[in-house]
XYZ file of C-alpha atoms in Angstrom:
583
model
C -13.531 -31.395 49.252
C -12.030 -29.777 46.157
C -15.402 -29.766 44.403
C -17.131 -28.325 47.473
C -14.478 -25.638 47.771
C -14.931 -24.809 44.084
C -18.614 -24.091 44.679
C -17.730 -21.942 47.684
C -15.312 -19.965 45.506
C -18.000 -19.555 42.820
C -20.424 -18.327 45.485
C -17.848 -15.764 46.571
C -17.447 -14.556 42.986
C -21.206 -14.392 42.445
C -21.705 -12.354 45.595
C -18.757 -10.042 44.910
C -19.899 -9.259 41.353
C -23.633 -8.791 41.967
C -23.374 -5.080 41.226
C -20.621 -5.361 38.631
C -22.061 -5.005 35.155
C -19.751 -7.387 33.321
C -19.767 -10.990 32.179
C -17.130 -13.250 33.697
C -16.031 -16.675 32.480
C -14.204 -18.737 35.098
C -12.796 -22.248 34.971
C -14.125 -24.922 37.323
C -14.426 -28.725 37.614
C -18.150 -29.577 37.613
C -19.766 -32.849 38.712
C -22.806 -34.010 36.718
C -24.308 -37.284 35.474
C -21.865 -39.347 37.567
C -18.979 -37.679 35.742
C -16.530 -34.834 36.154
C -16.300 -32.143 33.487
C -13.682 -29.477 32.820
C -15.871 -26.374 32.484
C -16.141 -22.660 31.936
C -18.830 -20.992 34.044
C -20.371 -17.743 32.762
C -21.450 -15.291 35.469
C -23.345 -12.000 35.315
C -24.545 -9.819 38.208
C -24.771 -12.668 40.698
C -26.327 -15.151 38.290
C -24.850 -18.174 36.543
C -25.732 -17.710 32.869
C -24.491 -21.135 31.764
C -21.819 -23.800 32.099
C -19.785 -24.971 29.078
C -17.869 -28.291 29.354
C -14.677 -29.015 27.418
C -15.181 -31.230 24.365
C -11.703 -32.379 23.333
C -9.537 -33.799 26.121
C -5.808 -34.247 25.433
C -4.326 -37.461 26.750
C -0.795 -37.382 25.353
C 2.659 -36.121 26.378
C 2.308 -34.131 29.603
C -1.494 -34.210 29.491
C -3.707 -36.892 30.961
C -7.080 -35.161 31.321
C -9.112 -38.287 30.711
C -7.807 -39.575 34.019
C -10.193 -37.136 35.665
C -12.569 -35.615 33.146
C -15.180 -36.776 30.653
C -15.708 -35.056 27.287
C -18.767 -32.871 26.780
C -20.321 -35.458 24.446
C -20.715 -37.821 27.413
C -23.197 -35.641 29.262
C -26.849 -36.641 29.699
C -28.291 -33.528 31.320
C -28.868 -30.110 29.768
C -28.859 -28.268 33.089
C -26.717 -28.293 36.211
C -27.203 -26.949 39.717
C -24.332 -24.907 41.151
C -24.372 -22.643 44.186
C -28.111 -23.197 44.516
C -28.779 -22.039 40.951
C -29.979 -24.149 38.048
C -28.124 -23.196 34.853
C -27.934 -24.397 31.226
C -25.166 -26.951 30.621
C -23.529 -27.905 27.312
C -20.964 -26.986 24.684
C -23.728 -25.511 22.496
C -24.408 -22.376 24.555
C -24.164 -18.846 23.195
C -24.463 -15.739 25.354
C -26.301 -12.881 23.659
C -26.647 -9.337 24.998
C -30.154 -8.066 24.289
C -29.364 -4.500 23.247
C -26.040 -4.609 21.432
C -24.703 -7.001 18.756
C -22.566 -8.956 21.239
C -22.826 -12.739 21.150
C -20.177 -14.830 22.932
C -19.154 -18.430 22.456
C -16.849 -20.438 24.730
C -14.284 -23.133 24.013
C -11.647 -24.536 26.311
C -7.956 -24.964 25.480
C -7.666 -28.086 23.293
C -10.990 -27.269 21.609
C -9.096 -24.617 19.625
C -6.315 -26.994 18.500
C -8.673 -29.340 16.637
C -9.094 -29.507 12.823
C -12.529 -27.935 13.242
C -12.567 -25.922 16.489
C -15.878 -25.485 18.274
C -15.598 -21.741 17.735
C -16.076 -22.341 13.993
C -19.561 -23.656 14.724
C -20.178 -20.923 17.304
C -19.415 -18.305 14.655
C -21.796 -19.801 12.104
C -24.582 -19.705 14.683
C -24.000 -16.080 15.638
C -21.107 -15.751 18.083
C -18.894 -12.777 17.254
C -16.606 -12.920 20.304
C -14.958 -16.188 21.340
C -13.630 -16.802 24.824
C -11.045 -19.504 25.499
C -10.106 -20.522 29.039
C -6.911 -22.527 28.905
C -4.149 -24.164 30.938
C -1.501 -24.417 28.263
C 2.002 -24.827 29.610
C 5.029 -23.002 28.240
C 7.478 -24.715 25.896
C 10.015 -23.255 23.507
C 8.119 -22.004 20.438
C 4.675 -22.916 21.793
C 3.609 -19.333 22.438
C 4.138 -18.410 18.784
C 2.087 -21.399 17.686
C -0.707 -20.506 20.132
C -0.739 -16.955 18.857
C -0.951 -18.171 15.262
C -3.928 -20.392 16.165
C -5.767 -17.532 17.865
C -5.127 -15.077 15.037
C -6.073 -17.572 12.335
C -9.257 -18.587 14.127
C -10.334 -14.995 14.725
C -9.766 -14.329 11.014
C -11.519 -17.491 9.878
C -14.504 -16.799 12.143
C -14.547 -13.035 11.438
C -14.724 -12.560 15.182
C -13.078 -11.260 18.284
C -11.113 -13.854 20.227
C -10.189 -13.619 23.917
C -7.653 -16.202 25.069
C -6.321 -16.487 28.605
C -4.202 -19.264 30.087
C -3.162 -20.290 33.586
C -0.579 -17.910 35.049
C 2.900 -18.166 36.559
C 1.505 -19.007 40.003
C 0.244 -22.330 38.602
C 3.764 -23.661 38.010
C 4.216 -27.056 39.644
C 6.604 -29.983 39.379
C 7.491 -30.425 35.690
C 5.572 -27.594 33.977
C 5.677 -23.817 33.846
C 2.623 -21.720 32.962
C 3.009 -18.249 31.536
C -0.439 -16.696 31.761
C -0.510 -16.177 27.999
C -3.317 -13.685 27.361
C -4.398 -12.428 23.946
C -7.192 -10.349 22.493
C -7.531 -10.661 18.715
C -9.936 -9.272 16.142
C -10.346 -10.715 12.671
C -6.741 -11.826 12.397
C -5.212 -8.808 14.149
C -3.605 -8.970 17.566
C -4.940 -6.133 19.720
C -3.193 -6.986 23.009
C -0.923 -9.747 24.308
C 0.786 -10.550 27.598
C 2.870 -13.344 29.106
C 4.467 -14.003 32.505
C 2.634 -11.180 34.264
C -0.199 -10.669 36.762
C -2.318 -7.863 35.341
C -5.360 -7.189 33.220
C -5.223 -7.211 29.436
C -7.766 -4.761 28.031
C -8.724 -3.898 24.454
C -11.685 -2.580 22.476
C -13.185 -5.000 19.942
C -15.097 -3.355 17.105
C -18.368 -5.259 16.775
C -19.546 -3.067 13.879
C -16.482 -4.018 11.887
C -17.104 -7.727 12.472
C -20.802 -7.473 11.665
C -20.177 -5.583 8.426
C -17.448 -7.992 7.355
C -19.755 -10.998 7.839
C -22.541 -9.390 5.822
C -20.087 -8.600 3.073
C -18.558 -12.097 2.945
C -21.664 -13.887 1.708
C -19.801 -17.206 1.495
C -19.411 -17.145 5.295
C -22.795 -18.830 5.738
C -22.441 -20.933 2.602
C -22.735 -24.345 4.267
C -23.906 -24.317 7.866
C -23.881 -27.813 9.408
C -27.024 -28.659 11.372
C -26.383 -28.248 15.095
C -28.593 -27.395 18.027
C -27.657 -24.237 19.878
C -29.148 -22.577 22.937
C -28.889 -18.807 23.196
C -28.758 -17.374 26.699
C -29.965 -13.774 26.800
C -28.661 -11.214 29.267
C -28.632 -7.434 29.525
C -26.061 -5.003 30.765
C -28.003 -3.011 33.341
C -26.297 0.301 32.730
C -26.246 1.967 29.343
C -22.591 2.729 28.589
C -21.742 6.414 28.806
C -20.586 7.994 25.541
C -16.813 8.011 25.242
C -14.553 10.558 23.642
C -12.153 9.515 20.863
C -9.217 9.949 23.249
C -10.711 7.283 25.539
C -10.674 4.605 22.837
C -8.344 1.762 23.868
C -7.076 0.915 20.424
C -4.715 2.439 17.926
C -6.430 3.974 14.907
C -3.912 4.213 12.092
C -4.252 7.551 10.277
C -2.705 5.883 7.217
C -4.656 2.618 6.824
C -3.270 1.985 3.333
C 0.353 2.360 4.451
C 2.122 -0.082 6.824
C 3.685 1.739 9.746
C 7.110 0.120 9.903
C 9.553 0.547 7.033
C 10.263 -3.160 6.546
C 6.582 -4.002 6.052
C 6.056 -0.889 3.962
C 8.915 -1.758 1.628
C 7.573 -5.295 1.235
C 4.098 -3.921 0.459
C 5.472 -1.460 -2.091
C 7.506 -4.171 -3.794
C 4.442 -6.420 -4.067
C 2.236 -3.636 -5.436
C 4.856 -2.651 -7.988
C 5.080 -6.267 -9.169
C 1.283 -6.446 -9.531
C 1.284 -3.200 -11.515
C 3.961 -4.089 -14.029
C 2.676 -7.650 -14.409
C -0.788 -6.332 -15.225
C 0.592 -3.982 -17.862
C 2.940 -6.620 -19.271
C 0.118 -9.116 -19.701
C -2.098 -6.511 -21.373
C 0.674 -5.634 -23.859
C 1.352 -9.317 -24.628
C -2.320 -10.233 -25.030
C -3.075 -7.437 -27.486
C 0.244 -7.777 -29.292
C 1.390 -4.197 -28.726
C 4.982 -3.206 -28.008
C 4.587 0.530 -27.550
C 3.175 2.643 -24.727
C 2.468 6.364 -24.429
C 2.556 8.127 -21.052
C 1.953 11.760 -20.220
C 4.732 12.877 -17.884
C 3.988 15.955 -15.773
C 6.724 15.804 -13.174
C 4.151 14.851 -10.526
C 3.828 11.724 -8.400
C 1.186 9.809 -10.369
C 2.772 10.099 -13.804
C 6.172 9.338 -12.281
C 4.897 6.077 -10.812
C 3.190 5.149 -14.102
C 6.447 5.742 -15.978
C 8.412 3.573 -13.526
C 5.841 0.787 -13.955
C 6.038 1.043 -17.744
C 9.819 0.874 -17.694
C 9.792 -2.247 -15.507
C 7.176 -3.961 -17.684
C 9.126 -3.255 -20.884
C 12.371 -4.354 -19.247
C 10.840 -7.660 -18.105
C 9.271 -8.237 -21.542
C 12.521 -7.467 -23.294
C 10.940 -4.639 -25.301
C 13.100 -1.604 -26.249
C 12.762 1.118 -23.611
C 12.621 3.697 -26.404
C 9.214 2.208 -27.272
C 7.886 3.929 -24.176
C 6.897 7.365 -25.408
C 7.051 9.824 -22.531
C 5.287 13.042 -23.511
C 5.592 16.213 -21.472
C 2.888 18.740 -22.392
C 3.501 22.148 -20.850
C 0.517 24.447 -20.593
C -0.450 27.708 -18.931
C 0.341 26.448 -15.420
C 3.461 24.392 -16.016
C 6.429 25.376 -13.868
C 10.098 24.976 -14.690
C 10.537 22.631 -11.722
C 8.021 20.004 -12.857
C 8.923 20.288 -16.534
C 12.620 19.945 -15.747
C 12.057 16.925 -13.498
C 9.865 15.250 -16.129
C 12.404 15.707 -18.904
C 15.425 14.705 -16.821
C 13.678 11.616 -15.424
C 12.719 10.371 -18.892
C 16.282 10.846 -20.082
C 17.785 8.990 -17.110
C 15.329 6.097 -17.460
C 16.236 5.704 -21.119
C 12.718 6.011 -22.510
C 11.597 7.861 -25.618
C 10.750 11.485 -24.805
C 9.025 14.340 -26.489
C 7.690 17.784 -25.612
C 4.414 19.025 -27.085
C 3.028 22.325 -25.824
C -0.757 22.446 -25.475
C -0.947 26.236 -25.172
C -1.556 26.977 -28.861
C -4.186 24.231 -29.275
C -5.934 25.328 -26.079
C -6.117 28.941 -27.219
C -7.595 27.776 -30.507
C -10.159 25.756 -28.606
C -11.054 28.766 -26.461
C -11.617 30.736 -29.629
C -13.728 27.980 -31.189
C -16.040 27.676 -28.173
C -16.088 31.392 -27.394
C -14.323 31.264 -24.045
C -12.314 34.203 -22.711
C -8.873 32.801 -21.695
C -8.663 35.464 -19.008
C -11.458 33.665 -17.153
C -9.719 30.910 -15.203
C -12.723 28.707 -14.523
C -13.412 24.980 -14.939
C -13.640 25.391 -18.728
C -10.191 26.981 -18.764
C -8.781 24.022 -16.833
C -10.610 21.169 -18.541
C -9.848 22.332 -22.074
C -6.163 21.852 -21.215
C -6.734 18.472 -19.540
C -8.673 17.150 -22.533
C -6.140 18.521 -24.968
C -3.406 16.567 -23.202
C -5.401 13.357 -23.424
C -6.128 13.982 -27.109
C -2.420 14.391 -27.800
C -1.634 11.117 -26.037
C -4.391 9.213 -27.827
C -3.359 10.572 -31.217
C 0.284 9.625 -30.697
C -0.766 6.152 -29.547
C -2.761 5.773 -32.777
C 0.081 7.091 -34.879
C 2.691 4.784 -33.337
C 0.564 1.701 -32.746
C 0.678 1.833 -28.965
C -1.607 2.248 -25.956
C -2.022 5.165 -23.563
C -1.070 4.178 -20.032
C -3.232 6.074 -17.533
C -1.743 7.789 -14.501
C -4.781 8.608 -12.325
C -4.939 7.043 -8.844
C -7.643 5.616 -6.562
C -8.030 8.781 -4.484
C -8.668 10.908 -7.562
C -11.265 8.403 -8.752
C -12.999 8.435 -5.364
C -13.243 12.230 -5.364
C -13.792 12.545 -9.091
C -10.740 14.829 -9.183
C -10.152 14.162 -12.848
C -11.473 15.623 -16.064
C -14.118 13.478 -17.738
C -12.632 12.189 -20.988
C -9.440 13.994 -20.048
C -6.960 12.493 -17.592
C -9.906 10.265 -16.611
C -9.409 8.249 -19.818
C -6.684 5.879 -21.056
C -6.274 2.394 -22.484
C -4.974 0.917 -19.216
C -4.673 2.686 -15.846
C -1.813 1.206 -13.839
C -2.459 3.380 -10.748
C -6.225 2.865 -10.539
C -6.050 0.751 -7.381
C -3.516 2.852 -5.467
C -4.536 5.692 -3.110
C -2.595 8.955 -3.150
C -1.187 8.390 0.359
C 0.457 5.203 -0.911
C 1.667 6.547 -4.288
C 4.298 8.706 -2.602
C 5.621 5.730 -0.648
C 5.887 3.674 -3.817
C 7.921 6.420 -5.456
C 9.983 6.782 -2.277
C 10.589 3.010 -2.171
C 11.780 3.080 -5.783
C 14.100 5.982 -4.939
C 15.547 4.010 -2.035
C 16.166 0.893 -4.124
C 17.437 2.337 -7.418
C 21.172 2.350 -8.053
C 20.904 5.428 -10.268
C 21.840 8.396 -8.074
C 20.417 10.915 -10.549
C 17.069 9.122 -10.656
C 17.068 9.024 -6.854
C 17.672 12.795 -6.682
C 14.924 13.542 -9.212
C 12.427 11.313 -7.422
C 13.212 12.995 -4.101
C 12.483 16.389 -5.632
C 9.228 15.126 -7.149
C 8.220 13.836 -3.702
C 8.797 17.342 -2.324
C 6.728 19.028 -5.062
C 3.172 20.150 -4.074
C 0.362 18.112 -5.636
C -1.120 20.133 -8.509
C -2.693 19.632 -11.966
C -0.854 22.817 -13.028
C -3.790 24.137 -15.043
C -3.756 27.663 -13.589
C -0.929 30.173 -14.117
C 1.970 29.951 -11.646
C 2.964 32.700 -9.215
C 5.053 35.655 -10.454
C 8.068 33.795 -9.049
C 7.272 30.796 -11.280
C 6.179 28.484 -8.475
C 3.037 26.316 -8.275
C 0.062 28.398 -7.215
C -2.716 25.827 -7.742
C -2.427 23.287 -4.924
C -4.969 20.474 -4.995
C -5.149 19.899 -1.241
C -5.971 23.571 -0.630
C -9.097 23.059 -2.728
C -10.399 19.609 -1.816
C -8.617 18.892 1.464
C -5.836 16.596 2.590
C -5.509 13.318 0.719
C -4.507 11.740 4.036
C -7.987 12.515 5.346
C -9.784 11.497 2.158
C -7.938 8.181 1.985
C -8.873 7.558 5.624
C -12.559 8.284 4.894
C -12.460 6.101 1.777
C -10.890 3.152 3.573
C -13.334 3.020 6.461
C -16.371 3.637 4.272
C -15.456 1.071 1.610
C -13.568 -1.577 3.561
C -15.639 -1.705 6.740
C -18.948 -0.029 5.850
C -18.772 2.457 8.722
C -21.275 5.286 9.009
C -20.121 8.913 8.680
C -20.623 9.377 12.418
C -18.326 6.496 13.292
C -15.706 7.511 10.722
C -15.709 11.008 12.187
C -15.265 9.574 15.688
C -12.246 7.424 14.792
C -10.784 10.145 12.550
C -10.730 12.473 15.556
C -8.754 9.786 17.391
C -6.407 9.043 14.485
C -5.631 12.649 13.567
C -5.600 14.132 17.053
C -3.000 16.901 17.065
C -2.829 16.965 13.253
C -6.265 18.183 12.177
C -8.860 20.043 14.237
C -12.265 18.396 14.631
C -13.993 21.102 12.618
C -11.494 20.624 9.802
C -12.099 16.863 9.756
C -15.865 17.450 9.623
C -15.532 20.018 6.848
C -13.516 17.734 4.586
C -15.772 14.771 5.379
C -18.677 16.694 3.923
C -16.578 17.430 0.844
C -15.686 13.755 0.557
C -19.276 12.487 0.648
C -20.555 15.164 -1.741
C -17.855 14.445 -4.281
C -17.889 10.655 -3.876
C -21.599 10.459 -4.683
C -21.760 13.148 -7.353
C -18.746 11.848 -9.308
C -19.800 8.220 -9.721
C -20.533 8.818 -13.421
C -16.772 9.048 -14.017
C -16.171 5.699 -12.332
C -18.982 4.062 -14.296
C -16.857 4.181 -17.465
C -13.462 3.550 -15.977
C -10.628 2.079 -18.091
C -9.174 -1.295 -17.128
C -6.500 -1.345 -14.444
C -5.080 -3.793 -11.892
C -6.692 -4.240 -8.504
C -3.917 -4.189 -5.916
C -5.692 -3.977 -2.544
C -8.967 -4.638 -0.766
C -10.557 -1.456 -2.150
C -11.329 -1.129 -5.820
C -13.704 1.250 -7.621
C -13.970 -0.641 -10.898
C -17.589 -0.869 -12.113
C -16.755 -4.324 -13.505
C -15.621 -5.671 -10.151
C -16.041 -4.444 -6.610
C -18.002 -1.220 -6.963
C -21.386 -1.016 -8.630
C -23.208 2.166 -7.818
C -25.844 4.152 -9.705
C -24.462 7.385 -11.082
C -27.354 9.362 -9.618
C -27.173 7.974 -6.066
C -28.121 10.515 -3.401
C -25.797 11.406 -0.515
C -28.442 13.135 1.612
C -28.716 10.613 4.484
C -24.922 10.502 4.843
C -24.680 14.288 4.835
C -27.641 14.590 7.232
C -25.791 12.449 9.750
C -22.757 14.718 9.473
C -24.950 17.788 10.005
C -26.112 16.300 13.321
C -22.572 15.877 14.626
C -21.745 18.336 17.372
C -18.114 19.332 17.109
């Protein structure tokens, strides 16, 4: 009677969802080959797409499934008839939508808890969204373990993972069920719910999963031979375009920076350790005990100086062997120069001031440039003069020049070729601008030196500028980088989603509108996106001869490692797509 009633219930579901354009997976006991199987039944628009039996049956502690059910391996038939429909039957079924890259695999409860879950095989054969129908009871600590399994498996399979367990209404006799429901994506929990009767809804990014699999070429390194059957279906209605505000997922406008302070502090601490360890090893390997750093009073050089100090402290080298050089020029303000000098003094490093004004004027005279013309020549002569000073001092004192440029500047090419672009070792090369300020802020929070903390706070409040153009009549910074090239918050966002996930300009624009809603207008986002792509492609020649520096995150522009791009690559198809975007 129970089995007959199950088929009646399935018939009711099939009839009720004939015009509903979604795929449903429902649990049901199914009789076949003189056996009873614990199954998931896949339904779509009144049709049974397939029936997947459970493979691993627990028979320990509170479970005794083998009393009733047989494992999937015991089946003889490849089809089953339910509700008057003949449908594929087996644990080797995948459900593929014809028009979009959606392929679903099913496993049931205990199948996930095995050393090699079935979903691992499903993933290798094309499934990018796993569905798990479960009846896992609640015990103290079990929910955390379940969540860890789901997150780990979604990460290992580079997939989405939908898990739903029997709800509170199932509670009988000795067990309580909590309706644990989770939607995960590549190791990230998108939504979770327990002890409730409601829908859990989230958007899974299939493009992200597809790009990650293509990128991880070891994913398909050793595919075990298995027979799979792919069941094709089509959503009848083409989904209507959605606006960014309708997206059911949080898009972090600062993908390089953890949102909560505890995680952010832990990330900053780890990055700082990677930085100073990289520098310390380089100094030890080449047998050098001196470093030269250009200190401008800005964020990047401040972070480089802090890294140098930590490396020398850990190595036991004299801090005076760090030569901090401040090099005022035509655009240097009293605020940045004062902060640079005071910070070096408080940190106990060697310090020196060398003006570049006289040498720059001589260079203008030599090349026939009018110093009243404040063009790129005017700026780059100063930038290269500063680098020459640093290199010469490093030669004179037997040290190395520690570079200060960051990842964002390298992406945009916002550095002078053979100027601040060059060094012997660039400690900030893997750190985006949006994260540099948090590293400096973290150091300010953790230092016991109140004066250093005050100086760092003022540096954090100083506008980002190369200070190569004359200041205002009041002596304040007039040349502000973000007024020229756009917000680094936007550029770091573009960089992350282009490099890490391989998204197209159109998709990056779409999610940027969601992430920066209320902060930047759509037309402003589009304008700076065009700037980003133009500069990223045209400035590759600077990255092709990049100094060594530590990789600290998933994005790296080193030509010796992650990023190999021809210097004359053309950005036209990326820019064409942006031109077709209607704001």
